[in-house]
XYZ file of C-alpha atoms in Angstrom:
295
model
C -147.651 -34.510 128.276
C -145.714 -37.309 126.130
C -145.469 -37.356 122.129
C -147.918 -40.171 122.169
C -150.527 -38.530 124.592
C -150.354 -35.100 122.393
C -150.894 -36.829 119.150
C -153.829 -38.473 120.359
C -155.824 -35.368 121.408
C -158.741 -34.820 119.480
C -158.601 -31.638 116.797
C -154.704 -31.578 116.928
C -153.367 -30.891 113.283
C -151.704 -33.976 111.193
C -148.081 -34.175 110.460
C -148.911 -33.221 106.873
C -150.424 -30.169 107.797
C -147.408 -28.825 110.317
C -144.779 -29.790 108.390
C -144.744 -27.116 105.595
C -145.882 -23.972 107.380
C -147.169 -20.930 105.067
C -144.573 -18.241 105.600
C -146.159 -15.690 102.999
C -146.657 -13.242 105.962
C -144.033 -12.977 107.888
C -144.036 -10.431 110.839
C -141.011 -8.474 111.919
C -140.614 -10.403 115.578
C -141.312 -13.745 113.953
C -138.663 -16.324 115.360
C -137.426 -19.853 113.948
C -136.572 -21.894 116.497
C -134.066 -24.944 115.009
C -134.430 -27.605 117.873
C -137.103 -26.319 119.742
C -136.277 -28.881 122.954
C -136.351 -27.918 126.729
C -134.274 -24.791 126.079
C -136.390 -23.698 122.634
C -139.248 -24.147 124.221
C -138.656 -21.905 127.419
C -137.174 -19.064 124.618
C -140.465 -19.641 122.607
C -142.395 -18.683 125.836
C -140.469 -16.086 126.715
C -140.192 -14.424 123.305
C -144.020 -14.745 122.850
C -144.452 -12.973 126.433
C -142.197 -10.025 124.630
C -143.583 -9.813 121.452
C -147.522 -10.828 121.804
C -148.942 -11.732 118.341
C -145.596 -12.696 116.684
C -145.263 -16.498 115.279
C -142.597 -18.855 116.940
C -141.689 -21.783 114.565
C -139.877 -24.723 115.542
C -137.981 -26.864 113.322
C -137.428 -30.558 114.286
C -135.786 -33.547 112.675
C -138.796 -35.857 112.825
C -142.156 -34.960 113.589
C -142.342 -37.168 116.933
C -143.052 -34.003 118.933
C -144.823 -31.743 116.605
C -148.219 -32.375 117.884
C -147.136 -30.828 121.357
C -144.996 -27.821 120.308
C -148.294 -26.871 118.227
C -150.150 -27.235 121.692
C -147.828 -24.704 123.383
C -148.065 -22.440 120.185
C -145.114 -22.977 118.440
C -145.307 -23.632 114.779
C -143.880 -26.890 113.877
C -141.829 -27.617 110.645
C -139.446 -30.547 109.367
C -135.966 -29.900 108.577
C -135.862 -28.837 104.923
C -139.449 -28.073 104.561
C -139.279 -24.142 104.936
C -139.601 -22.156 102.073
C -140.481 -18.796 101.048
C -139.639 -15.496 103.084
C -137.022 -15.870 105.546
C -137.166 -15.248 109.010
C -135.774 -12.006 110.890
C -134.891 -13.863 113.878
C -133.467 -17.772 113.704
C -132.166 -18.951 117.240
C -130.293 -22.731 116.634
C -130.115 -24.891 119.625
C -130.258 -28.434 118.445
C -127.442 -30.498 119.760
C -124.532 -31.907 117.536
C -125.150 -35.673 118.568
C -128.346 -36.099 116.566
C -127.264 -34.805 113.387
C -125.667 -36.255 110.346
C -124.014 -32.723 108.782
C -124.244 -30.429 111.629
C -122.277 -27.588 109.932
C -124.558 -28.289 107.155
C -127.856 -27.684 109.225
C -126.073 -24.305 110.562
C -125.641 -23.630 106.368
C -129.387 -24.471 106.160
C -130.488 -22.182 109.188
C -128.253 -19.102 107.985
C -130.237 -19.684 104.868
C -133.332 -19.197 106.522
C -132.490 -15.902 108.299
C -133.184 -12.510 106.339
C -130.247 -10.552 108.087
C -132.213 -8.035 109.626
C -133.095 -8.945 113.513
C -130.313 -11.690 114.676
C -129.209 -15.033 114.172
C -128.057 -17.087 117.421
C -126.130 -20.028 117.761
C -125.807 -21.757 121.310
C -122.749 -23.443 121.205
C -120.625 -25.191 124.436
C -117.834 -23.827 126.292
C -116.208 -27.216 125.787
C -114.351 -25.480 123.056
C -112.069 -23.627 125.211
C -108.761 -25.134 125.656
C -108.268 -25.415 129.032
C -108.427 -28.715 131.406
C -106.522 -27.682 134.588
C -109.506 -25.747 136.576
C -107.897 -22.706 134.968
C -109.864 -19.307 134.433
C -111.543 -18.763 130.801
C -113.729 -16.200 129.740
C -115.197 -15.051 126.382
C -111.725 -14.415 124.655
C -109.796 -17.354 126.149
C -107.939 -19.741 123.382
C -110.058 -22.667 122.112
C -108.931 -25.972 121.185
C -107.223 -26.029 117.864
C -109.048 -27.434 115.113
C -108.125 -30.990 114.458
C -107.270 -31.890 118.121
C -110.585 -32.996 118.994
C -113.535 -34.365 116.649
C -116.181 -32.963 119.300
C -114.946 -29.587 119.455
C -114.009 -29.788 115.833
C -117.583 -29.934 115.009
C -118.601 -26.721 117.244
C -115.947 -24.827 116.011
C -116.925 -25.345 112.406
C -120.314 -24.861 113.273
C -119.414 -21.414 115.078
C -117.540 -20.020 112.046
C -120.594 -20.867 109.637
C -122.935 -18.576 111.930
C -120.156 -15.953 112.727
C -119.117 -15.982 108.710
C -122.960 -15.235 107.729
C -123.119 -12.215 110.325
C -124.857 -14.319 113.493
C -123.663 -14.676 116.834
C -122.639 -17.471 119.063
C -123.682 -18.211 122.834
C -121.058 -20.590 124.516
C -123.270 -22.309 127.271
C -122.187 -24.300 130.354
C -123.912 -26.874 131.941
C -127.676 -26.338 132.017
C -130.331 -27.640 134.818
C -133.732 -26.917 135.582
C -136.224 -28.368 138.000
C -139.813 -28.637 136.158
C -141.235 -30.422 134.921
C -138.824 -32.858 135.955
C -134.946 -32.505 137.339
C -132.388 -32.217 134.480
C -128.561 -31.409 135.056
C -125.666 -33.299 135.729
C -126.267 -33.484 139.155
C -129.565 -35.646 138.489
C -127.302 -38.606 136.473
C -124.882 -38.287 139.153
C -127.639 -38.875 142.014
C -129.043 -41.831 139.844
C -125.490 -43.561 140.181
C -125.067 -43.067 144.064
C -121.013 -43.327 143.338
C -119.038 -42.609 140.246
C -115.694 -43.292 138.947
C -114.900 -39.516 138.545
C -112.632 -37.481 140.241
C -114.037 -35.129 142.583
C -112.104 -31.694 142.278
C -113.394 -31.470 138.653
C -114.930 -28.086 138.476
C -118.011 -27.474 136.541
C -119.959 -24.614 135.280
C -123.576 -24.491 135.437
C -126.637 -21.938 134.496
C -130.370 -22.419 134.798
C -132.168 -23.407 131.364
C -134.397 -20.071 132.348
C -131.368 -17.798 132.527
C -129.742 -19.292 129.416
C -133.105 -18.344 127.651
C -133.428 -15.066 128.953
C -129.514 -14.257 128.118
C -130.078 -15.868 124.413
C -133.322 -13.388 123.959
C -131.478 -10.586 125.397
C -128.449 -11.126 123.058
C -131.056 -11.362 120.006
C -132.521 -8.409 121.073
C -129.316 -6.032 120.802
C -129.249 -7.056 117.161
C -125.213 -7.703 117.217
C -123.203 -9.122 114.445
C -120.364 -11.703 114.503
C -119.785 -11.566 118.458
C -119.270 -14.470 121.041
C -120.530 -14.504 124.037
C -120.661 -17.104 127.237
C -123.607 -18.162 129.487
C -122.535 -19.189 132.977
C -123.788 -18.328 136.376
C -120.176 -17.521 137.061
C -120.242 -19.437 140.538
C -118.092 -22.521 139.303
C -118.188 -25.458 141.457
C -116.301 -29.087 141.997
C -118.376 -31.854 141.328
C -117.783 -32.916 144.980
C -119.075 -29.110 145.800
C -122.245 -29.855 143.569
C -123.366 -33.077 145.083
C -122.603 -32.105 148.876
C -124.953 -29.104 147.877
C -127.680 -31.571 146.715
C -127.335 -33.692 149.446
C -127.892 -30.969 152.035
C -130.608 -29.638 150.194
C -133.153 -32.258 151.152
C -134.759 -32.094 147.663
C -134.083 -35.414 146.600
C -135.316 -38.787 147.815
C -131.619 -40.679 147.812
C -128.321 -39.131 148.584
C -125.116 -39.163 146.447
C -122.236 -41.475 148.043
C -119.444 -39.888 146.138
C -116.948 -39.951 143.522
C -114.012 -42.385 143.740
C -111.964 -41.387 140.670
C -108.189 -39.862 141.051
C -107.398 -39.832 137.651
C -108.369 -37.911 134.307
C -108.538 -34.366 133.155
C -109.925 -31.518 135.222
C -112.096 -28.742 134.071
C -112.408 -25.070 133.712
C -113.570 -21.963 135.427
C -115.670 -19.848 133.162
C -116.695 -16.269 133.730
C -118.535 -13.958 131.755
C -118.540 -10.530 133.155
C -117.947 -8.840 129.644
C -120.929 -10.836 128.267
C -122.968 -9.492 131.136
C -121.845 -5.804 130.604
C -122.227 -5.677 127.255
C -125.936 -7.232 127.096
C -126.790 -5.427 130.562
C -127.887 -9.016 131.903
C -128.084 -10.879 134.914
C -129.203 -14.309 135.799
C -132.400 -15.120 138.059
C -130.541 -18.024 139.497
C -127.124 -16.606 140.334
C -125.761 -20.086 141.663
C -126.783 -23.330 141.804
C -126.617 -23.151 145.659
C -129.222 -20.447 145.859
C -131.022 -22.384 143.360
C -131.142 -25.239 145.809
C -132.526 -23.004 148.562
C -129.132 -22.916 150.463
C -128.131 -19.447 151.741
C -125.054 -20.186 153.409
C -122.519 -23.417 152.351
């Protein structure tokens, strides 16, 4: 349902009613989600299944989606409006491109955590200093601060979280099928051809698996650790689109990548994360997600 459709529903709370929630009765398993987008909403659904009766709050930069958040059982609030008791569990999964002060936003999120359960920040494996299709794991070197504005903002945000005792989950490319397909393959398919090199390696994880891993980490109540979320089946751009074409799940076919230059990617693996957290993905690979057994 669109935000416009949701806001027109009879009996929905007004923005004034939902922007400043009452936090006087905080439960032991109540959760604050900063940035309840696709990933945050899946986390909310899974969290409520695991902890029936808990309250899940969703903090946003605008009131645009407050009515639809309320419809799915997330108590919406505006950034900067929360006061009162702090949350035992906080997950921050808002993207940096929508913020004028991302590091400051993480500081605010840290201040909303009471230090009891878990504080988790979903970052990106873009911070790893590798562009030759080489192997990377949780402890691989990161891009030095000052070398890239994109990774600078992520690494500085991570530092805020780690200094506060929270944990960081570095995620790879996310994809999902319902209600609409999302992922890099969807964009490439819409272009037909793309001026990008076909041998660039990408890493993927299904949104549901990213959410289940985030929850598994929060349930461990760990402090100051870095984890990686990936399916351990890296694929080149060309391999991804070959599988998309073969799957028969899409109305059009991708014609190919035409680029020859530019940096390569990285091959992420998260064996340490899986062993420490005791987690395995529901979708072991993008290939299996598409229903392909042999390729």
